[in-house]
mmCIF file of N, CA and C and ligand atoms in Angstrom:
data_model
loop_
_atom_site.group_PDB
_atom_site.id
_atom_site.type_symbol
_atom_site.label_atom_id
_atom_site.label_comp_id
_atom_site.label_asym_id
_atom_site.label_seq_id
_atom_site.Cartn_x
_atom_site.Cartn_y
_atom_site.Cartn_z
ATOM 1 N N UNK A 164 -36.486 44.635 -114.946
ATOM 2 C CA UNK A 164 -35.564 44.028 -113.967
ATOM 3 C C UNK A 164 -34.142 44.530 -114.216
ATOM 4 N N UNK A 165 -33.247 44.953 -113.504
ATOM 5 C CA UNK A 165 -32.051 45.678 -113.310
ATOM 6 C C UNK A 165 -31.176 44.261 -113.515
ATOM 7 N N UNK A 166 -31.284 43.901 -114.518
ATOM 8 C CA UNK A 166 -30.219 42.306 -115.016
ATOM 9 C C UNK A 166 -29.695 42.954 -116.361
ATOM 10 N N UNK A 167 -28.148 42.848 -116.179
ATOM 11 C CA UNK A 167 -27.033 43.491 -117.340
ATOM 12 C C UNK A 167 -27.426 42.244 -118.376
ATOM 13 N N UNK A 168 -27.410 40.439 -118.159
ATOM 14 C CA UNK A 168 -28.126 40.187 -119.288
ATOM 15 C C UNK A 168 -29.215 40.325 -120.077
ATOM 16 N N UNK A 169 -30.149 40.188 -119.458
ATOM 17 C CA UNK A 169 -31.551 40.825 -119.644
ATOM 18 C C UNK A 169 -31.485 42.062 -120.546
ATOM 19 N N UNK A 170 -30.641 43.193 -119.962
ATOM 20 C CA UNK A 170 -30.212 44.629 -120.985
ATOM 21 C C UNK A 170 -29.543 43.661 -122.157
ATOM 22 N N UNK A 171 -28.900 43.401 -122.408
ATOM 23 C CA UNK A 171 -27.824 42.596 -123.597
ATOM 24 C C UNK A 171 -28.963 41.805 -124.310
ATOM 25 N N UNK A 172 -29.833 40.823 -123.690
ATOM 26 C CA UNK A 172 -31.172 40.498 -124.299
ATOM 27 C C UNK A 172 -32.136 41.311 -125.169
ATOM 28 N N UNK A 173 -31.991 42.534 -124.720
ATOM 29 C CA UNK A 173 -33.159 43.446 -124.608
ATOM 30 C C UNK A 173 -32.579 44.646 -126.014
ATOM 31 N N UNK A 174 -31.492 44.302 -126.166
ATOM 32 C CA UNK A 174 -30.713 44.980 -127.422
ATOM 33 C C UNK A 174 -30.323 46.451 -126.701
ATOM 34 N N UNK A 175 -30.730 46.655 -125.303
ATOM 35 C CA UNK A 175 -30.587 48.204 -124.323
ATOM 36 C C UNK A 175 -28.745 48.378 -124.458
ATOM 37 N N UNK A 176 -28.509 47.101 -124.031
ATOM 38 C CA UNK A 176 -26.534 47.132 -123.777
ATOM 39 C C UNK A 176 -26.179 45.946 -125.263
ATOM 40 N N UNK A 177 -25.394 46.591 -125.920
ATOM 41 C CA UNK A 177 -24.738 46.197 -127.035
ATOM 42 C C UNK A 177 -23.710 44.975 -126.710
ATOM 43 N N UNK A 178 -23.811 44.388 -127.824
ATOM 44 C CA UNK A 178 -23.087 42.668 -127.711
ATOM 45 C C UNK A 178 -22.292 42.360 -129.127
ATOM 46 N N UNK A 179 -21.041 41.668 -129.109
ATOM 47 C CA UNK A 179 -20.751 40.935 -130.131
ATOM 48 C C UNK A 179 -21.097 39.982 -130.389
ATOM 49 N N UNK A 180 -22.395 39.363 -131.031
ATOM 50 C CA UNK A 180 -23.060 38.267 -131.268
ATOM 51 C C UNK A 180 -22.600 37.141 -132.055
ATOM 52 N N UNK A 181 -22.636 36.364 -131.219
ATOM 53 C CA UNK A 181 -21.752 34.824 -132.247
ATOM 54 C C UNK A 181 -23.175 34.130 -132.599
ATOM 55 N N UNK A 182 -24.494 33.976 -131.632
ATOM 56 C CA UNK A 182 -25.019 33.194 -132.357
ATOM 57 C C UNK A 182 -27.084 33.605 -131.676
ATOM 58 N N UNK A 183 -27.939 33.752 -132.500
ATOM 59 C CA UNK A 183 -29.483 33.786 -131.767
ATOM 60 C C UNK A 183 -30.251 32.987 -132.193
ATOM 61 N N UNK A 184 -31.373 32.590 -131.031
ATOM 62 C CA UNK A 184 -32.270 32.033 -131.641
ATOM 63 C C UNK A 184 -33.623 32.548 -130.924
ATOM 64 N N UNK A 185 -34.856 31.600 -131.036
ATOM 65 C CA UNK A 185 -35.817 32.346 -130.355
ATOM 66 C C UNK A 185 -35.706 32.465 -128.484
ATOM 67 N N UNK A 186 -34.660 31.379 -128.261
ATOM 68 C CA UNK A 186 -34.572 30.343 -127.141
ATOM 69 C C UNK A 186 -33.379 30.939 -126.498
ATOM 70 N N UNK A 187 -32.486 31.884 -127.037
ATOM 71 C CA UNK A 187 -30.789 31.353 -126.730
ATOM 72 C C UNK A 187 -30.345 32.636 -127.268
ATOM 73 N N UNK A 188 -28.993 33.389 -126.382
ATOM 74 C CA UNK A 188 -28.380 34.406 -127.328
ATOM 75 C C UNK A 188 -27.059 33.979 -126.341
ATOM 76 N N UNK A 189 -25.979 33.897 -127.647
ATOM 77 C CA UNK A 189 -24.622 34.069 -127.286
ATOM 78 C C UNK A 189 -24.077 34.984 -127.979
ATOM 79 N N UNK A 190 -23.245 35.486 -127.179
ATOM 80 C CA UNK A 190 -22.016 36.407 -127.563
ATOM 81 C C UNK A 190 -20.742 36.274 -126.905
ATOM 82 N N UNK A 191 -20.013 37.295 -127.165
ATOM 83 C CA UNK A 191 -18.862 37.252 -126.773
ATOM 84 C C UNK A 191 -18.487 37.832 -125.622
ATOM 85 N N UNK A 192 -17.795 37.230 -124.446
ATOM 86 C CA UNK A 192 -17.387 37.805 -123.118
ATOM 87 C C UNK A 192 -16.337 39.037 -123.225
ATOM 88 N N UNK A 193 -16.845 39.976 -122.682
ATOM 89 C CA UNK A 193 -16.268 41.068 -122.718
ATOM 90 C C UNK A 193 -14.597 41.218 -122.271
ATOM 91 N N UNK A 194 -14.597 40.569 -121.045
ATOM 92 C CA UNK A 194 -13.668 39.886 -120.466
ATOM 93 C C UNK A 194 -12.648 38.881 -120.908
ATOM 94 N N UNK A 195 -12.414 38.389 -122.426
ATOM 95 C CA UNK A 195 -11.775 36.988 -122.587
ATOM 96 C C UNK A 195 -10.888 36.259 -121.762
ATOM 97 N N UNK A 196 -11.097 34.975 -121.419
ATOM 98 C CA UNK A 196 -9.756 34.548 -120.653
ATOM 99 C C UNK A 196 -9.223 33.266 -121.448
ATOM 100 N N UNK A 197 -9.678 33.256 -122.435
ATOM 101 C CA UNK A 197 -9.282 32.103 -123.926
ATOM 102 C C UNK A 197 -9.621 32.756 -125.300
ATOM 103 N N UNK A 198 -8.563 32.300 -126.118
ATOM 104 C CA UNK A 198 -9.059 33.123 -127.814
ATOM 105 C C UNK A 198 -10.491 32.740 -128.396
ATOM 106 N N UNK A 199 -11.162 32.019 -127.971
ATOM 107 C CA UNK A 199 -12.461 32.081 -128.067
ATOM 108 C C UNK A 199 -13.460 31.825 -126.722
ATOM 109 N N UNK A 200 -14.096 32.847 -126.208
ATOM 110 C CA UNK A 200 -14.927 32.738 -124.922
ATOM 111 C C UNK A 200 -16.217 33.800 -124.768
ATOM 112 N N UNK A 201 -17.353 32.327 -125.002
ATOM 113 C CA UNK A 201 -18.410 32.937 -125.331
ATOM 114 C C UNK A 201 -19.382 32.261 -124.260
ATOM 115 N N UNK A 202 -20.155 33.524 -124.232
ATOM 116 C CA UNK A 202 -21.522 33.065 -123.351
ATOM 117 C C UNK A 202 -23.058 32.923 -123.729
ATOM 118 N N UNK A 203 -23.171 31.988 -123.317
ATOM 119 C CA UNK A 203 -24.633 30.959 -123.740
ATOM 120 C C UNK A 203 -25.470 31.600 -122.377
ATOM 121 N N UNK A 204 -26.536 32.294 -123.138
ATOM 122 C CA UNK A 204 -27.309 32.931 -122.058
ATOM 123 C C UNK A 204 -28.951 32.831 -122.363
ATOM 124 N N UNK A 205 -29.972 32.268 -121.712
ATOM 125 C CA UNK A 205 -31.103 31.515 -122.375
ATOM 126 C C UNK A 205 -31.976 33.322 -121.966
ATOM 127 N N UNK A 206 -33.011 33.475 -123.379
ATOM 128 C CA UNK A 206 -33.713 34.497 -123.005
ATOM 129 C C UNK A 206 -34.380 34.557 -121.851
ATOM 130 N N UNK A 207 -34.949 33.636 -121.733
ATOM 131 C CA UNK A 207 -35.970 34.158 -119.773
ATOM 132 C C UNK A 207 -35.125 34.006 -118.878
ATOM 133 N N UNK A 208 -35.055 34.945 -118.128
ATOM 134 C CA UNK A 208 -34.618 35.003 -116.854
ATOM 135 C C UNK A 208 -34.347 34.039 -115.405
ATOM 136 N N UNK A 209 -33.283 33.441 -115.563
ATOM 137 C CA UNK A 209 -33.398 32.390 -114.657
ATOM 138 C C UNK A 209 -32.137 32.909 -113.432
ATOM 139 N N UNK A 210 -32.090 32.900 -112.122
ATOM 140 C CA UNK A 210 -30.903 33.757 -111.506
ATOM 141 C C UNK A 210 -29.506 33.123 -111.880
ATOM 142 N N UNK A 211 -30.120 31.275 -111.924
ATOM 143 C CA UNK A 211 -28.597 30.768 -111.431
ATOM 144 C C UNK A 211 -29.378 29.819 -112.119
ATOM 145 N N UNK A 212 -28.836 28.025 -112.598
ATOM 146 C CA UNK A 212 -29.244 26.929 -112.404
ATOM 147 C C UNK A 212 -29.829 26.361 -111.557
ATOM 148 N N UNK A 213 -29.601 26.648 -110.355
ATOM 149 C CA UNK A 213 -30.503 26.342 -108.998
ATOM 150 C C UNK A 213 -31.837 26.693 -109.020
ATOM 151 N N UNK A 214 -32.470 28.155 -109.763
ATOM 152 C CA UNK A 214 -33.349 28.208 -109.613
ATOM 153 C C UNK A 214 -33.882 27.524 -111.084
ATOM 154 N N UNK A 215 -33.576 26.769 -111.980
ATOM 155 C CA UNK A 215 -34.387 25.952 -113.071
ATOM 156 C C UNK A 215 -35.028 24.900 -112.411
ATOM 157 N N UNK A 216 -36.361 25.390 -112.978
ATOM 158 C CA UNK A 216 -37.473 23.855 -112.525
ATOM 159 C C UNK A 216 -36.785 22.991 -113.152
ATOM 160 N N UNK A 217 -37.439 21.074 -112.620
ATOM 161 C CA UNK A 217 -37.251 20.470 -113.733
ATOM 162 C C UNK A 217 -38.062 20.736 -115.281
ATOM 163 N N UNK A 218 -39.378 21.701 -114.353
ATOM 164 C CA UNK A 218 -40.432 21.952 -115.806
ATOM 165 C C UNK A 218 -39.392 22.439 -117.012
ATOM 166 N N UNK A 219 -38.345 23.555 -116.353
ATOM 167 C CA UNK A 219 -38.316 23.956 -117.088
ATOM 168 C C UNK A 219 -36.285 23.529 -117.503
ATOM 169 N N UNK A 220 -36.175 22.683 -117.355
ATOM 170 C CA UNK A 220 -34.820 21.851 -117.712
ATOM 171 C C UNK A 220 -34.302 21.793 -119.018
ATOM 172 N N UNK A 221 -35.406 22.042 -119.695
ATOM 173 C CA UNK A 221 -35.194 21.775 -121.340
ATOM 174 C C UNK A 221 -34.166 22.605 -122.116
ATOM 175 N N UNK A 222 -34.720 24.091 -121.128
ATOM 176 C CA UNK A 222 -33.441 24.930 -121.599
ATOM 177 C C UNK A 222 -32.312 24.876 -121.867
ATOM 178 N N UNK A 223 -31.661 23.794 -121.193
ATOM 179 C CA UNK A 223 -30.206 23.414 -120.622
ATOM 180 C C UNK A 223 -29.998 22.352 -121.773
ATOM 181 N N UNK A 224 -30.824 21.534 -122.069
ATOM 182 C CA UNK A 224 -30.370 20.788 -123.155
ATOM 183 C C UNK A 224 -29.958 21.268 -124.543
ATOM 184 N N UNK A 225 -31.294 22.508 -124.758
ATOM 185 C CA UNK A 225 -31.029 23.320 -126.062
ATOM 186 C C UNK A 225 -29.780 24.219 -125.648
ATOM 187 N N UNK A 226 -29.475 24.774 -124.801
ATOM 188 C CA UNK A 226 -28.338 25.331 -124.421
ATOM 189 C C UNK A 226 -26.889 24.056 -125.213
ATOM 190 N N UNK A 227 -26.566 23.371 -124.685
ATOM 191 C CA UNK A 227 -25.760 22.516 -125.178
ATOM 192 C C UNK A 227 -26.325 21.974 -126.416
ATOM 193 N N UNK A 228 -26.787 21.836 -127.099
ATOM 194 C CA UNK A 228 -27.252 22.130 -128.500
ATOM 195 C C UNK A 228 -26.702 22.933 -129.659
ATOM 196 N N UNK A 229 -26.872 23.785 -128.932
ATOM 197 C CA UNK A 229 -26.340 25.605 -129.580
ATOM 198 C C UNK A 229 -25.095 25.948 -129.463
ATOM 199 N N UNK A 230 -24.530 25.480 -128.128
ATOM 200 C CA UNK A 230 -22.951 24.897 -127.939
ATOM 201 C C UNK A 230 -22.206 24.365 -128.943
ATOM 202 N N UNK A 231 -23.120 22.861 -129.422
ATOM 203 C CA UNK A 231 -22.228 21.876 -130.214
ATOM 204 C C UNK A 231 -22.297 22.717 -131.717
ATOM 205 N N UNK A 232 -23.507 23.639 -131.510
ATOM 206 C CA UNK A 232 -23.611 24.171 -133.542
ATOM 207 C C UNK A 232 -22.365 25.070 -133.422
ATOM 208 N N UNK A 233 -22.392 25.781 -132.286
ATOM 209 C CA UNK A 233 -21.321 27.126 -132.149
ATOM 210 C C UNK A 233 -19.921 26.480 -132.478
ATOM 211 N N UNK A 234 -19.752 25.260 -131.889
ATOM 212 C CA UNK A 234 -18.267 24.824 -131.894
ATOM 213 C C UNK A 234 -17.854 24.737 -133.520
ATOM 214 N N UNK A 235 -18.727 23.918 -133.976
ATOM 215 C CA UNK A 235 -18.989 23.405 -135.282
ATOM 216 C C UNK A 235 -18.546 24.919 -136.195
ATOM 217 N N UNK A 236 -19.242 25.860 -135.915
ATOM 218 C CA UNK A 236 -19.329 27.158 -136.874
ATOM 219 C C UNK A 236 -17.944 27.713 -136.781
ATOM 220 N N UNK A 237 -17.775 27.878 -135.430
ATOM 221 C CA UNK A 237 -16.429 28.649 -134.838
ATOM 222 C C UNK A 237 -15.403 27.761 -135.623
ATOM 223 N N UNK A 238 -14.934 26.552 -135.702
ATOM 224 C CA UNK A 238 -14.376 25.437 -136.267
ATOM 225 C C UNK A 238 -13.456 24.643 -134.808
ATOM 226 N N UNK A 239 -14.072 24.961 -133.535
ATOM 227 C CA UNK A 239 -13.337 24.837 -132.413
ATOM 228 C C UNK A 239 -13.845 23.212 -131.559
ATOM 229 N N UNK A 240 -14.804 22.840 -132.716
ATOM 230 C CA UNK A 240 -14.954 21.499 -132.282
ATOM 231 C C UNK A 240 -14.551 20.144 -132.401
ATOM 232 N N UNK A 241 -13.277 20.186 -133.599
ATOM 233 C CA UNK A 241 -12.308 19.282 -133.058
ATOM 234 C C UNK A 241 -11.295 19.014 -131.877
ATOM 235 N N UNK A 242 -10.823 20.157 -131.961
ATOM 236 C CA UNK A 242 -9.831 20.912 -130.880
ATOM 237 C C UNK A 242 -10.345 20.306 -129.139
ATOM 238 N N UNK A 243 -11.237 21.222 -129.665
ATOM 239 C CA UNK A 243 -12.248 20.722 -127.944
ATOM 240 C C UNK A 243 -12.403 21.989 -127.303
ATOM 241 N N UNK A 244 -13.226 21.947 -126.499
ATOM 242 C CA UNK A 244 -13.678 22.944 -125.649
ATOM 243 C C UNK A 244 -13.869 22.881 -124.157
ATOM 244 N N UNK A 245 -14.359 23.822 -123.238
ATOM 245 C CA UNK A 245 -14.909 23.920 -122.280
ATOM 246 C C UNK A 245 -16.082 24.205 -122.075
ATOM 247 N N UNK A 246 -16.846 23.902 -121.055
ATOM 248 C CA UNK A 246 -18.210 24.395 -120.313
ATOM 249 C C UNK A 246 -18.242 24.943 -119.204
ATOM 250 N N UNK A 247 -18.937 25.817 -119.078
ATOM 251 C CA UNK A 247 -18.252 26.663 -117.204
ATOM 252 C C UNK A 247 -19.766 27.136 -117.002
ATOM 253 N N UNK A 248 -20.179 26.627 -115.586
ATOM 254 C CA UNK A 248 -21.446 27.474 -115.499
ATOM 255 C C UNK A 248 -20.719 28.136 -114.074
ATOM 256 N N UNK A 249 -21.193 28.594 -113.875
ATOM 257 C CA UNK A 249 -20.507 29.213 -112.482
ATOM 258 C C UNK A 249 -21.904 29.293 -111.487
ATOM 259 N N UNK A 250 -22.450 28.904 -110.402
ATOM 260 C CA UNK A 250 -23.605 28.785 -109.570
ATOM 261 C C UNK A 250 -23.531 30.113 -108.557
ATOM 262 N N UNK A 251 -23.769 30.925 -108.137
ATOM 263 C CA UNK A 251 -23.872 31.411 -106.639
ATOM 264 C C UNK A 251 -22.494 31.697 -106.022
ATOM 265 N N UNK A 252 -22.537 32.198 -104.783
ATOM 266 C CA UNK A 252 -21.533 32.651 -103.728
ATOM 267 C C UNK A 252 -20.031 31.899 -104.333
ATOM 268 N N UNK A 253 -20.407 30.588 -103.529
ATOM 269 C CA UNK A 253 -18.886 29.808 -103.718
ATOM 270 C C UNK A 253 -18.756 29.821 -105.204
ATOM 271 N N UNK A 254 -19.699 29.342 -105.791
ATOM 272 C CA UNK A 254 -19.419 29.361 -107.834
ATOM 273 C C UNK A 254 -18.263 30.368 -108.131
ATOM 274 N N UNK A 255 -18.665 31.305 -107.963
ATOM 275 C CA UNK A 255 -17.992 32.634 -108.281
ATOM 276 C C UNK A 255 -18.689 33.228 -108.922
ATOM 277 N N UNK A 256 -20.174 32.740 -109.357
ATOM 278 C CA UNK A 256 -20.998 33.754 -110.223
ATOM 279 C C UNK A 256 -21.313 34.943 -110.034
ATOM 280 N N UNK A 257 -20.965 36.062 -110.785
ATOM 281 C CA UNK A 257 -20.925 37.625 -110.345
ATOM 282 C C UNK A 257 -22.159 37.736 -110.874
ATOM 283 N N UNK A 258 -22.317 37.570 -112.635
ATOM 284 C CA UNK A 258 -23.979 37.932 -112.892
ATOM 285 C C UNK A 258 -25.061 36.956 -113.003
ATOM 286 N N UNK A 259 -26.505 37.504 -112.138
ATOM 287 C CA UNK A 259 -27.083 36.993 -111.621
ATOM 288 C C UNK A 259 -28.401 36.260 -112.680
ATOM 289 N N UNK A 260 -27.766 35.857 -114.100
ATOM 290 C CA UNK A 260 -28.851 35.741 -114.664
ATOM 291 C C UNK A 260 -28.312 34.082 -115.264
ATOM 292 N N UNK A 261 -29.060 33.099 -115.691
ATOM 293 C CA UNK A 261 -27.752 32.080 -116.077
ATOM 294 C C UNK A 261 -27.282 31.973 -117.251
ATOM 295 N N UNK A 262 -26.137 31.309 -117.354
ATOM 296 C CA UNK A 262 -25.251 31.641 -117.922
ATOM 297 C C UNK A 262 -23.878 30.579 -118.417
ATOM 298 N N UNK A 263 -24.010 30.157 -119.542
ATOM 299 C CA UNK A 263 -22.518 29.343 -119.713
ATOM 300 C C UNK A 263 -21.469 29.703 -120.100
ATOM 301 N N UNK A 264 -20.128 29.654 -119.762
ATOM 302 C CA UNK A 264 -18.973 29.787 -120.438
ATOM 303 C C UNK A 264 -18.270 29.213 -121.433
ATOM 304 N N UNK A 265 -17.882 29.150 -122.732
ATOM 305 C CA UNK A 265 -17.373 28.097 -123.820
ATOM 306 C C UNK A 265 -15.818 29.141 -123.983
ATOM 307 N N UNK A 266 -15.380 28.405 -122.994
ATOM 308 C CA UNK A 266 -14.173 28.606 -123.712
ATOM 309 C C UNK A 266 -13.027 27.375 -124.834
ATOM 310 N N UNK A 267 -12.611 28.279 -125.356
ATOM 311 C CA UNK A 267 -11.638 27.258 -126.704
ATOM 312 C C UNK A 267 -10.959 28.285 -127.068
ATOM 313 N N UNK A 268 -9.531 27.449 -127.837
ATOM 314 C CA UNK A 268 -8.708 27.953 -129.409
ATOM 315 C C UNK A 268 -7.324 27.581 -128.272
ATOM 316 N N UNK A 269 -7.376 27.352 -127.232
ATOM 317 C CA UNK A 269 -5.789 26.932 -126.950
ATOM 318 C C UNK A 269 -5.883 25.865 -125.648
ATOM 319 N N UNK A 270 -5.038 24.967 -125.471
ATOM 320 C CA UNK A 270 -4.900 24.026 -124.878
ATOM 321 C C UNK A 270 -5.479 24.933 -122.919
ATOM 322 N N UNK A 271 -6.510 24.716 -122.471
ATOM 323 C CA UNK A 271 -6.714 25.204 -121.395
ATOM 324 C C UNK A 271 -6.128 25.159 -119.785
ATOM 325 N N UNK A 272 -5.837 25.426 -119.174
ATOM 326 C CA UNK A 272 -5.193 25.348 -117.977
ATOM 327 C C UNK A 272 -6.339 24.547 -116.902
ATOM 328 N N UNK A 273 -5.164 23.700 -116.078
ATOM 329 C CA UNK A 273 -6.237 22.925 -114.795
ATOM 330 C C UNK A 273 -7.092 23.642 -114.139
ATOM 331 N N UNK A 274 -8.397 23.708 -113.949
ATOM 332 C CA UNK A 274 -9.188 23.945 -113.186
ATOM 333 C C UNK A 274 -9.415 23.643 -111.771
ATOM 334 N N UNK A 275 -9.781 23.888 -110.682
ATOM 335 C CA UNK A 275 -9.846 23.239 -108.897
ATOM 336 C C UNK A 275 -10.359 22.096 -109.649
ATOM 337 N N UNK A 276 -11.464 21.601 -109.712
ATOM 338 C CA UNK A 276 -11.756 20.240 -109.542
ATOM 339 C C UNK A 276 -10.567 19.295 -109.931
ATOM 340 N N UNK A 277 -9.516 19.687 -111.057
ATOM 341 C CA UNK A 277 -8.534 18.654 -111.294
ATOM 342 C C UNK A 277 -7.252 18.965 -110.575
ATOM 343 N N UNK A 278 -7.318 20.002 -110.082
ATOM 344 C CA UNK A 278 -5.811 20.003 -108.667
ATOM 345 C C UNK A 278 -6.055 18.842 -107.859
ATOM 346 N N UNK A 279 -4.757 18.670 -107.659
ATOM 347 C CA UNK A 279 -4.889 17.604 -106.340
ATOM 348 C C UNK A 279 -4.250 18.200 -105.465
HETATM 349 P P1 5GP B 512 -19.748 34.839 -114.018
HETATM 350 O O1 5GP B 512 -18.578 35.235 -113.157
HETATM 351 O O2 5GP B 512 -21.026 35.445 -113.510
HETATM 352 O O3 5GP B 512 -19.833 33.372 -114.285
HETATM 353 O O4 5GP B 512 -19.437 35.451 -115.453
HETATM 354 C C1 5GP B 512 -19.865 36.705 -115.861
HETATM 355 C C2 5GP B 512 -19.128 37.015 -117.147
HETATM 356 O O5 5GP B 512 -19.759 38.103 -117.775
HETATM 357 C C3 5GP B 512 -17.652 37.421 -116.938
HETATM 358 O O6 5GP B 512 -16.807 36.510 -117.657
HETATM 359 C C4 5GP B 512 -17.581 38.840 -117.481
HETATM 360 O O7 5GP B 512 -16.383 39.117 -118.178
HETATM 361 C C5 5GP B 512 -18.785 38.899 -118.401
HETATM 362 N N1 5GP B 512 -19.355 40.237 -118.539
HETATM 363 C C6 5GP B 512 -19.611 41.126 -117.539
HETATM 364 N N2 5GP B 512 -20.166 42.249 -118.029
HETATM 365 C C7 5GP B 512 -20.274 42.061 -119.386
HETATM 366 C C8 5GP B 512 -20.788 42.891 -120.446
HETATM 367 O O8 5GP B 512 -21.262 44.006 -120.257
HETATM 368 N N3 5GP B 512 -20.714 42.361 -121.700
HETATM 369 C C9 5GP B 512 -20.202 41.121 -121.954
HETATM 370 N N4 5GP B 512 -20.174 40.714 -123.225
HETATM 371 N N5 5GP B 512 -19.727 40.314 -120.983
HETATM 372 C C10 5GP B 512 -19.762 40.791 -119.704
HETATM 373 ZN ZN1 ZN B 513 -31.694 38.497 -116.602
#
């Protein structure tokens, strides 16, 4: 399947790895837009959140799981963090495989949902 995570999965496209398991690979966004911003990307192939069964929901929990160890390791879990999934068209999701954002290490800027 022509998926840039999937390659990054697949060890084909090279990654700065923060954290693996049998379930889960994060690394580091190529892109940073915070001093720490990493992506939580579950090995099987899912396009978006939309397409997760509930069968298969579980992912999402161990996903935030692996989150709270990462914060913990990084030392960015007092501080606090973010979660960003980005969905489809309006989301803004460019790659099509799913995918979380953790950003941390500096006080973060308002997001749309908190503009008024
Ligand atoms: P989206 O907009 O789909 O939620 O986020 C995709 C993210 O993947 C972006 O933050 C972008 O910087 C990151 N990204 C795109 N290509 C690569 C790559 O080849 N390697 C890594 N590590 N991150 C990438
Ligand atoms: Zn994929």
């Amino acid at each position: 399947m022509d998926c840039l995570f999937c390659k990054i999965i697949d060890g084909e496209i090279p990654c700065s790895k923060v954290y693996e398991d049998e379930k889960v690979l994060a690394f580091n966004d190529i892109n940073p837009v915070a001093p720490y911003h990493i992506l939580v990307v579950p090995k099987k192939h899912f396009a978006s959140i939309a397409e997760v069964s509930d069968k298969d929901m579980g992912i999402v929990a161990h996903i935030h799981s692996v989150i709270n160890k990462i914060a913990i390791d990084e030392g960015f879990s007092n501080a606090g963090f973010r979660i960003i999934n980005n969905c489809g068209e309006d989301g803004g999701q460019e790659v099509k495989h799913l995918h979380y954002h953790v950003l941390a290490g500096k006080k973060l800027p308002l997001y749309e949902a908190e503009k008024k």
